[in-house]
C-alpha atoms as a printed R data frame, in Angstrom:
    type eleno elety resid chain resno       x      y      z
1   ATOM     1    CA   MET     A     1   0.000  0.000  0.000
2   ATOM     2    CA   THR     A     2   1.564  3.275 -1.086
3   ATOM     3    CA   THR     A     3   1.318  6.427  0.955
4   ATOM     4    CA   LEU     A     4   0.242  9.474 -0.976
5   ATOM     5    CA   PRO     A     5   2.109 12.714 -0.299
6   ATOM     6    CA   PRO     A     6   0.112 15.342  1.567
7   ATOM     7    CA   THR     A     7  -1.751 17.791 -0.559
8   ATOM     8    CA   VAL     A     8  -1.226 21.531 -0.405
9   ATOM     9    CA   GLU     A     9  -4.424 21.919  1.617
10  ATOM    10    CA   GLN     A    10  -3.298 19.304  4.135
11  ATOM    11    CA   ALA     A    11   0.173 20.778  4.420
12  ATOM    12    CA   SER     A    12  -1.157 24.280  4.980
13  ATOM    13    CA   ALA     A    13  -3.974 23.215  7.299
14  ATOM    14    CA   PRO     A    14  -3.660 24.701 10.784
15  ATOM    15    CA   ALA     A    15  -2.512 22.408 13.531
16  ATOM    16    CA   SER     A    16  -4.978 21.176 16.092
17  ATOM    17    CA   PRO     A    17  -5.219 23.036 19.424
18  ATOM    18    CA   LEU     A    18  -3.531 20.095 21.181
19  ATOM    19    CA   LEU     A    19  -0.568 20.176 18.790
20  ATOM    20    CA   ARG     A    20  -0.306 23.954 19.098
21  ATOM    21    CA   ARG     A    21  -0.361 23.634 22.877
22  ATOM    22    CA   ARG     A    22   2.413 21.054 22.797
23  ATOM    23    CA   TRP     A    23   4.434 23.185 20.397
24  ATOM    24    CA   ARG     A    24   4.118 26.210 22.653
25  ATOM    25    CA   TRP     A    25   5.118 24.076 25.642
26  ATOM    26    CA   LYS     A    26   8.310 23.056 23.838
27  ATOM    27    CA   GLN     A    27   9.214 26.538 22.675
28  ATOM    28    CA   PRO     A    28  12.761 27.474 23.694
29  ATOM    29    CA   SER     A    29  12.950 29.848 26.642
30  ATOM    30    CA   VAL     A    30  15.548 32.412 27.570
31  ATOM    31    CA   LEU     A    31  15.835 30.869 31.036
32  ATOM    32    CA   PRO     A    32  17.251 27.333 31.035
33  ATOM    33    CA   GLY     A    33  14.863 24.736 32.384
34  ATOM    34    CA   PHE     A    34  11.241 25.845 32.229
35  ATOM    35    CA   GLY     A    35  10.151 23.392 34.907
36  ATOM    36    CA   LEU     A    36  12.844 24.519 37.327
37  ATOM    37    CA   SER     A    37  12.096 28.208 36.686
38  ATOM    38    CA   LEU     A    38   8.351 27.702 37.137
39  ATOM    39    CA   GLY     A    39   8.878 25.708 40.316
40  ATOM    40    CA   LEU     A    40  11.194 28.350 41.754
41  ATOM    41    CA   THR     A    41   8.687 31.085 40.868
42  ATOM    42    CA   LEU     A    42   5.779 29.289 42.535
43  ATOM    43    CA   PHE     A    43   7.886 28.461 45.599
44  ATOM    44    CA   TRP     A    44   9.040 32.062 46.017
45  ATOM    45    CA   LEU     A    45   5.564 33.541 45.572
46  ATOM    46    CA   SER     A    46   4.148 31.045 48.044
47  ATOM    47    CA   ALA     A    47   6.867 31.634 50.640
48  ATOM    48    CA   ILE     A    48   6.796 35.429 50.383
49  ATOM    49    CA   VAL     A    49   3.127 36.197 49.620
50  ATOM    50    CA   LEU     A    50   0.637 33.341 49.827
51  ATOM    51    CA   ILE     A    51   1.755 31.513 52.971
52  ATOM    52    CA   PRO     A    52   2.060 34.619 55.229
53  ATOM    53    CA   LEU     A    53  -1.262 36.048 54.061
54  ATOM    54    CA   GLY     A    54  -2.943 32.658 54.278
55  ATOM    55    CA   GLY     A    55  -1.597 32.193 57.791
56  ATOM    56    CA   MET     A    56  -3.051 35.536 58.834
57  ATOM    57    CA   VAL     A    57  -6.465 34.640 57.417
58  ATOM    58    CA   LEU     A    58  -6.411 31.229 59.107
59  ATOM    59    CA   LYS     A    59  -5.423 32.816 62.422
60  ATOM    60    CA   SER     A    60  -8.354 35.225 62.213
61  ATOM    61    CA   ALA     A    61 -10.637 32.274 61.442
62  ATOM    62    CA   THR     A    62  -9.943 30.831 64.892
63  ATOM    63    CA   LEU     A    63 -12.097 33.580 66.382
64  ATOM    64    CA   GLY     A    64 -15.359 32.325 64.945
65  ATOM    65    CA   TRP     A    65 -17.867 34.531 63.146
66  ATOM    66    CA   ASP     A    66 -19.296 36.205 66.241
67  ATOM    67    CA   ALA     A    67 -15.924 37.084 67.736
68  ATOM    68    CA   PHE     A    68 -14.617 38.132 64.310
69  ATOM    69    CA   PHE     A    69 -17.455 40.601 63.713
70  ATOM    70    CA   HIS     A    70 -17.173 41.838 67.280
71  ATOM    71    CA   ALA     A    71 -13.444 42.504 66.776
72  ATOM    72    CA   ILE     A    72 -13.916 44.516 63.590
73  ATOM    73    CA   SER     A    73 -17.184 46.259 64.463
74  ATOM    74    CA   SER     A    74 -16.165 48.090 67.616
75  ATOM    75    CA   PRO     A    75 -16.515 51.879 67.209
76  ATOM    76    CA   ARG     A    76 -12.799 52.449 67.689
77  ATOM    77    CA   VAL     A    77 -11.795 49.905 65.037
78  ATOM    78    CA   LEU     A    78 -14.416 51.160 62.580
79  ATOM    79    CA   ALA     A    79 -13.192 54.733 63.004
80  ATOM    80    CA   ALA     A    80  -9.610 53.614 62.361
81  ATOM    81    CA   LEU     A    81 -10.605 51.608 59.278
82  ATOM    82    CA   ARG     A    82 -12.658 54.510 57.975
83  ATOM    83    CA   LEU     A    83  -9.732 56.891 58.335
84  ATOM    84    CA   SER     A    84  -7.173 54.526 56.796
85  ATOM    85    CA   ILE     A    85  -9.281 53.491 53.815
86  ATOM    86    CA   GLY     A    86 -10.989 56.840 53.216
87  ATOM    87    CA   GLY     A    87  -7.785 58.805 53.686
88  ATOM    88    CA   SER     A    88  -5.952 56.486 51.303
89  ATOM    89    CA   LEU     A    89  -8.615 57.014 48.634
90  ATOM    90    CA   ILE     A    90  -8.430 60.790 49.000
91  ATOM    91    CA   ALA     A    91  -4.629 60.717 48.927
92  ATOM    92    CA   ALA     A    92  -4.630 58.478 45.838
93  ATOM    93    CA   LEU     A    93  -6.975 60.829 43.957
94  ATOM    94    CA   ILE     A    94  -4.884 63.877 44.867
95  ATOM    95    CA   ASN     A    95  -1.703 62.065 43.862
96  ATOM    96    CA   ALA     A    96  -3.263 61.055 40.543
97  ATOM    97    CA   VAL     A    97  -3.900 64.706 39.660
98  ATOM    98    CA   PHE     A    98  -0.718 66.338 40.898
99  ATOM    99    CA   GLY     A    99   1.461 63.339 40.066
100 ATOM   100    CA   ALA     A   100   0.363 63.565 36.438
101 ATOM   101    CA   ILE     A   101   1.134 67.297 36.402
102 ATOM   102    CA   ILE     A   102   4.599 66.722 37.892
103 ATOM   103    CA   ALA     A   103   5.310 63.951 35.391
104 ATOM   104    CA   TRP     A   104   4.176 66.228 32.543
105 ATOM   105    CA   VAL     A   105   6.505 69.024 33.642
106 ATOM   106    CA   LEU     A   106   9.488 66.701 34.079
107 ATOM   107    CA   VAL     A   107   8.996 65.058 30.673
108 ATOM   108    CA   ARG     A   108   7.875 67.905 28.417
109 ATOM   109    CA   TYR     A   109   9.845 70.895 29.733
110 ATOM   110    CA   ARG     A   110  13.537 71.679 30.045
111 ATOM   111    CA   PHE     A   111  14.480 74.063 32.858
112 ATOM   112    CA   PRO     A   112  17.397 74.625 35.250
113 ATOM   113    CA   GLY     A   113  17.347 72.138 38.110
114 ATOM   114    CA   ARG     A   114  15.186 69.638 36.246
115 ATOM   115    CA   ARG     A   115  17.400 66.695 37.201
116 ATOM   116    CA   ILE     A   116  17.372 67.766 40.835
117 ATOM   117    CA   ALA     A   117  13.577 67.989 40.775
118 ATOM   118    CA   ASP     A   118  13.406 64.563 39.164
119 ATOM   119    CA   ALA     A   119  15.659 63.118 41.878
120 ATOM   120    CA   LEU     A   120  13.531 64.681 44.631
121 ATOM   121    CA   VAL     A   121  10.588 62.575 43.494
122 ATOM   122    CA   ASP     A   122  12.365 59.436 44.713
123 ATOM   123    CA   ILE     A   123  13.036 60.738 48.236
124 ATOM   124    CA   PRO     A   124   9.875 59.154 49.748
125 ATOM   125    CA   PHE     A   125  11.082 55.813 48.351
126 ATOM   126    CA   ALA     A   126  14.466 55.975 50.081
127 ATOM   127    CA   LEU     A   127  13.628 57.991 53.196
128 ATOM   128    CA   PRO     A   128  12.953 55.953 56.368
129 ATOM   129    CA   THR     A   129   9.310 56.280 57.300
130 ATOM   130    CA   ALA     A   130  10.113 57.436 60.834
131 ATOM   131    CA   VAL     A   131  12.245 60.267 59.453
132 ATOM   132    CA   ALA     A   132   9.432 61.250 57.110
133 ATOM   133    CA   GLY     A   133   6.946 61.294 59.988
134 ATOM   134    CA   ILE     A   134   9.180 63.442 62.187
135 ATOM   135    CA   SER     A   135   9.833 65.853 59.307
136 ATOM   136    CA   LEU     A   136   6.140 66.263 58.520
137 ATOM   137    CA   THR     A   137   5.260 66.710 62.194
138 ATOM   138    CA   THR     A   138   7.959 69.355 62.658
139 ATOM   139    CA   LEU     A   139   6.777 71.174 59.552
140 ATOM   140    CA   PHE     A   140   3.033 71.117 60.270
141 ATOM   141    CA   ALA     A   141   3.042 71.456 64.071
142 ATOM   142    CA   GLU     A   142   1.446 74.580 65.528
143 ATOM   143    CA   ASN     A   143   4.874 76.205 65.864
144 ATOM   144    CA   GLY     A   144   6.222 74.772 62.602
145 ATOM   145    CA   TRP     A   145   7.121 76.645 59.428
146 ATOM   146    CA   LEU     A   146   3.826 75.816 57.761
147 ATOM   147    CA   GLY     A   147   1.803 74.926 60.845
148 ATOM   148    CA   ALA     A   148   2.057 78.394 62.404
149 ATOM   149    CA   PRO     A   149   0.667 80.325 59.385
150 ATOM   150    CA   LEU     A   150  -2.046 77.706 58.911
151 ATOM   151    CA   ALA     A   151  -2.960 77.899 62.612
152 ATOM   152    CA   LYS     A   152  -3.563 81.642 62.238
153 ATOM   153    CA   LEU     A   153  -6.036 80.781 59.490
154 ATOM   154    CA   GLY     A   154  -7.768 78.270 61.740
155 ATOM   155    CA   ILE     A   155  -6.356 75.224 59.929
156 ATOM   156    CA   GLN     A   156  -4.725 72.535 62.042
157 ATOM   157    CA   VAL     A   157  -2.839 69.788 60.220
158 ATOM   158    CA   ALA     A   158  -0.831 67.919 62.846
159 ATOM   159    CA   TYR     A   159  -2.727 65.510 65.112
160 ATOM   160    CA   THR     A   160  -5.806 65.582 62.887
161 ATOM   161    CA   PRO     A   161  -7.135 63.415 60.036
162 ATOM   162    CA   LEU     A   162  -5.825 66.089 57.660
163 ATOM   163    CA   GLY     A   163  -2.298 65.348 58.845
164 ATOM   164    CA   VAL     A   164  -2.867 61.651 58.180
165 ATOM   165    CA   ILE     A   165  -3.873 62.417 54.589
166 ATOM   166    CA   VAL     A   166  -0.834 64.689 54.135
167 ATOM   167    CA   ALA     A   167   1.466 61.847 55.219
168 ATOM   168    CA   MET     A   168  -0.314 59.445 52.867
169 ATOM   169    CA   ILE     A   169   0.126 61.879 49.993
170 ATOM   170    CA   PHE     A   170   3.829 62.159 50.806
171 ATOM   171    CA   VAL     A   171   4.494 58.421 50.648
172 ATOM   172    CA   GLY     A   172   2.277 57.778 47.622
173 ATOM   173    CA   PHE     A   173   2.935 60.468 45.029
174 ATOM   174    CA   PRO     A   174   6.197 58.960 43.624
175 ATOM   175    CA   PHE     A   175   4.244 55.906 42.456
176 ATOM   176    CA   VAL     A   176   2.050 58.031 40.188
177 ATOM   177    CA   VAL     A   177   4.934 60.110 38.840
178 ATOM   178    CA   ARG     A   178   7.142 57.119 38.047
179 ATOM   179    CA   THR     A   179   4.243 55.244 36.444
180 ATOM   180    CA   VAL     A   180   3.099 58.094 34.199
181 ATOM   181    CA   GLN     A   181   6.563 59.327 33.184
182 ATOM   182    CA   PRO     A   182   7.469 56.471 30.783
183 ATOM   183    CA   VAL     A   183   4.077 56.674 29.074
184 ATOM   184    CA   LEU     A   184   4.445 60.418 28.554
185 ATOM   185    CA   ALA     A   185   7.973 59.944 27.228
186 ATOM   186    CA   ASP     A   186   6.692 57.455 24.628
187 ATOM   187    CA   LEU     A   187   3.872 59.720 23.434
188 ATOM   188    CA   ASP     A   188   4.680 61.458 20.178
189 ATOM   189    CA   PRO     A   189   4.238 65.250 20.481
190 ATOM   190    CA   GLU     A   190   3.338 65.323 16.788
191 ATOM   191    CA   VAL     A   191  -0.007 63.721 17.641
192 ATOM   192    CA   GLU     A   192  -0.847 66.692 19.851
193 ATOM   193    CA   GLU     A   193   0.363 69.091 17.165
194 ATOM   194    CA   ALA     A   194  -1.840 67.337 14.615
195 ATOM   195    CA   ALA     A   195  -4.853 67.732 16.890
196 ATOM   196    CA   LEU     A   196  -4.108 71.436 17.311
197 ATOM   197    CA   CYS     A   197  -3.696 71.810 13.541
198 ATOM   198    CA   LEU     A   198  -7.163 70.301 13.148
199 ATOM   199    CA   ARG     A   199  -8.454 73.214 15.255
200 ATOM   200    CA   ALA     A   200  -8.967 71.192 18.401
201 ATOM   201    CA   SER     A   201  -8.833 73.247 21.559
202 ATOM   202    CA   ARG     A   202  -6.259 72.492 24.228
203 ATOM   203    CA   TRP     A   203  -8.923 70.955 26.430
204 ATOM   204    CA   GLN     A   204 -10.130 68.741 23.559
205 ATOM   205    CA   THR     A   205  -6.540 67.657 22.914
206 ATOM   206    CA   VAL     A   206  -6.063 66.746 26.552
207 ATOM   207    CA   ARG     A   207  -9.417 64.984 26.822
208 ATOM   208    CA   ARG     A   208  -9.371 63.053 23.540
209 ATOM   209    CA   VAL     A   209  -5.664 62.520 22.874
210 ATOM   210    CA   LEU     A   210  -3.689 62.596 26.113
211 ATOM   211    CA   LEU     A   211  -6.081 61.233 28.731
212 ATOM   212    CA   PRO     A   212  -7.002 58.014 26.854
213 ATOM   213    CA   SER     A   213  -3.303 57.199 26.542
214 ATOM   214    CA   LEU     A   214  -2.436 58.155 30.119
215 ATOM   215    CA   PHE     A   215  -5.494 56.702 31.829
216 ATOM   216    CA   PRO     A   216  -4.160 53.123 32.303
217 ATOM   217    CA   ALA     A   217  -0.910 54.461 33.761
218 ATOM   218    CA   LEU     A   218  -2.823 56.868 36.014
219 ATOM   219    CA   VAL     A   219  -5.005 54.049 37.304
220 ATOM   220    CA   THR     A   220  -1.965 51.872 37.953
221 ATOM   221    CA   GLY     A   221  -0.138 54.662 39.770
222 ATOM   222    CA   ALA     A   222  -3.195 55.549 41.843
223 ATOM   223    CA   ALA     A   223  -3.676 51.889 42.780
224 ATOM   224    CA   LEU     A   224  -0.063 51.589 43.897
225 ATOM   225    CA   ALA     A   225  -0.332 54.835 45.865
226 ATOM   226    CA   PHE     A   226  -3.512 53.604 47.547
227 ATOM   227    CA   ALA     A   227  -1.954 50.250 48.424
228 ATOM   228    CA   ARG     A   228   1.063 51.977 49.944
229 ATOM   229    CA   ALA     A   229  -0.991 54.526 51.901
230 ATOM   230    CA   VAL     A   230  -3.570 52.139 53.341
231 ATOM   231    CA   GLY     A   231  -0.900 50.167 55.172
232 ATOM   232    CA   GLU     A   232   1.470 53.027 55.997
233 ATOM   233    CA   TYR     A   233   2.440 53.205 59.654
234 ATOM   234    CA   GLY     A   234   5.818 54.835 60.306
235 ATOM   235    CA   SER     A   235   5.310 58.202 58.627
236 ATOM   236    CA   VAL     A   236   1.661 58.530 59.704
237 ATOM   237    CA   ILE     A   237   2.012 57.600 63.352
238 ATOM   238    CA   PHE     A   238   3.948 60.757 64.291
239 ATOM   239    CA   ILE     A   239   1.736 63.354 62.640
240 ATOM   240    CA   ALA     A   240  -1.540 61.579 63.450
241 ATOM   241    CA   GLY     A   241  -1.358 62.116 67.198
242 ATOM   242    CA   ASN     A   242  -3.162 58.783 67.746
243 ATOM   243    CA   LEU     A   243  -6.268 60.316 69.285
244 ATOM   244    CA   PRO     A   244  -8.937 57.616 69.775
245 ATOM   245    CA   MET     A   245 -11.875 57.938 67.373
246 ATOM   246    CA   VAL     A   246 -10.170 60.929 65.723
247 ATOM   247    CA   SER     A   247  -6.752 60.218 64.237
248 ATOM   248    CA   GLU     A   248  -6.070 56.551 64.921
249 ATOM   249    CA   ILE     A   249  -5.267 54.467 61.838
250 ATOM   250    CA   ALA     A   250  -5.909 50.781 61.263
251 ATOM   251    CA   PRO     A   251  -2.222 49.721 61.406
252 ATOM   252    CA   LEU     A   252  -2.029 51.379 64.834
253 ATOM   253    CA   MET     A   253  -5.036 49.347 65.987
254 ATOM   254    CA   ILE     A   254  -3.218 46.199 64.885
255 ATOM   255    CA   VAL     A   255  -0.195 47.209 66.975
256 ATOM   256    CA   ILE     A   256  -2.435 47.958 69.965
257 ATOM   257    CA   LYS     A   257  -4.063 44.526 69.699
258 ATOM   258    CA   LEU     A   258  -0.650 42.882 69.483
259 ATOM   259    CA   GLU     A   259   0.509 44.734 72.597
260 ATOM   260    CA   GLU     A   260  -2.604 43.443 74.344
261 ATOM   261    CA   PHE     A   261  -1.694 39.896 73.177
262 ATOM   262    CA   SER     A   262  -4.958 39.759 71.186
263 ATOM   263    CA   TYR     A   263  -3.316 38.177 68.160
264 ATOM   264    CA   ALA     A   264  -6.524 36.833 66.644
265 ATOM   265    CA   GLU     A   265  -8.214 40.247 66.818
266 ATOM   266    CA   ALA     A   266  -5.148 41.850 65.238
267 ATOM   267    CA   THR     A   267  -5.286 39.370 62.359
268 ATOM   268    CA   ALA     A   268  -9.018 40.047 61.984
269 ATOM   269    CA   ILE     A   269  -8.341 43.752 61.410
270 ATOM   270    CA   GLY     A   270  -5.518 42.851 59.026
271 ATOM   271    CA   THR     A   271  -7.816 40.495 57.110
272 ATOM   272    CA   VAL     A   272 -10.370 43.271 56.608
273 ATOM   273    CA   MET     A   273  -7.663 45.619 55.319
274 ATOM   274    CA   LEU     A   274  -6.308 42.894 53.039
275 ATOM   275    CA   GLY     A   275  -9.744 42.125 51.621
276 ATOM   276    CA   PHE     A   276 -10.595 45.755 50.953
277 ATOM   277    CA   ALA     A   277  -7.209 46.436 49.349
278 ATOM   278    CA   PHE     A   278  -7.630 43.357 47.155
279 ATOM   279    CA   LEU     A   279 -11.104 44.447 46.055
280 ATOM   280    CA   MET     A   280  -9.873 47.949 45.279
281 ATOM   281    CA   LEU     A   281  -6.944 46.666 43.224
282 ATOM   282    CA   LEU     A   282  -9.262 44.249 41.415
283 ATOM   283    CA   ALA     A   283 -11.693 47.044 40.577
284 ATOM   284    CA   LEU     A   284  -8.901 49.337 39.390
285 ATOM   285    CA   ASN     A   285  -7.416 46.591 37.224
286 ATOM   286    CA   GLY     A   286 -10.841 45.976 35.707
287 ATOM   287    CA   LEU     A   287 -11.180 49.685 35.005
288 ATOM   288    CA   GLN     A   288  -7.741 49.673 33.417
289 ATOM   289    CA   ARG     A   289  -8.638 46.756 31.131
290 ATOM   290    CA   TRP     A   290 -11.884 48.461 30.133
291 ATOM   291    CA   SER     A   291  -9.940 51.604 29.270
292 ATOM   292    CA   ARG     A   292  -7.514 49.662 27.086
293 ATOM   293    CA   ARG     A   293 -10.315 47.886 25.247
294 ATOM   294    CA   HIS     A   294 -12.143 51.167 24.730
295 ATOM   295    CA   GLU     A   295  -8.946 52.740 23.396
296 ATOM   296    CA   GLU     A   296  -8.322 49.820 21.006
297 ATOM   297    CA   ALA     A   297 -11.922 49.887 19.798
298 ATOM   298    CA   SER     A   298 -11.780 53.601 19.095
């Protein structure tokens, strides 16, 4: 029985999904040993992220539902959660606006001291949080350089929720700037010039040309700023004043519970913060994907 050679149609027919899957599995990788690399990746993520967070959730589960809700529903804990989460949202929105403006200035303009200004953006990354908290408290105290003039106007920053938000803005704004900067650098200025040549106003150029391109980066930067601010402790604790029901933050409540040897209640508060942060990041990522699809469709 003779075997006929494959026809042109058979030779050019697409491979089955199973064959394509096997072919992709055998594709050469830059890293030697795909199995070893994948195993190391899963081990590291589990050891650094999944196991600690899972242990915290399991520890909080030892309370039972009644004790869990009692631990997180006390007025003092609710006030701390409200300040941490609400203040982080406000700080993230403010950082999204002013961080985009700072990134725009650093990318599109050339002026003396530009490199120094660009380096100053990274100071909150490198500065110890305790040093940042002491600096902000000294600056915004009633006898501080900015606190004294503001006190004459009836505005008190230190030892108030406003001071907490100021500290959150301080630690979060570099995330927005460093996320938006590369996107702005890759944008072609000729696109903006073309829009202006087509008699589009500056606001129309910003709204229809710049914002659709910058929106995913803005969302990412705001999400990172929110995630950093909601769990910030060192820089906030000094300027907050830690007044019960006024300027206490959720991380401080966790520390208080640990000092009282109430480890399960501390993990319950941490679980609530973890769940809310996860939901916020999930919602922001969904918004980012929707923005990209809308941009591709248009």
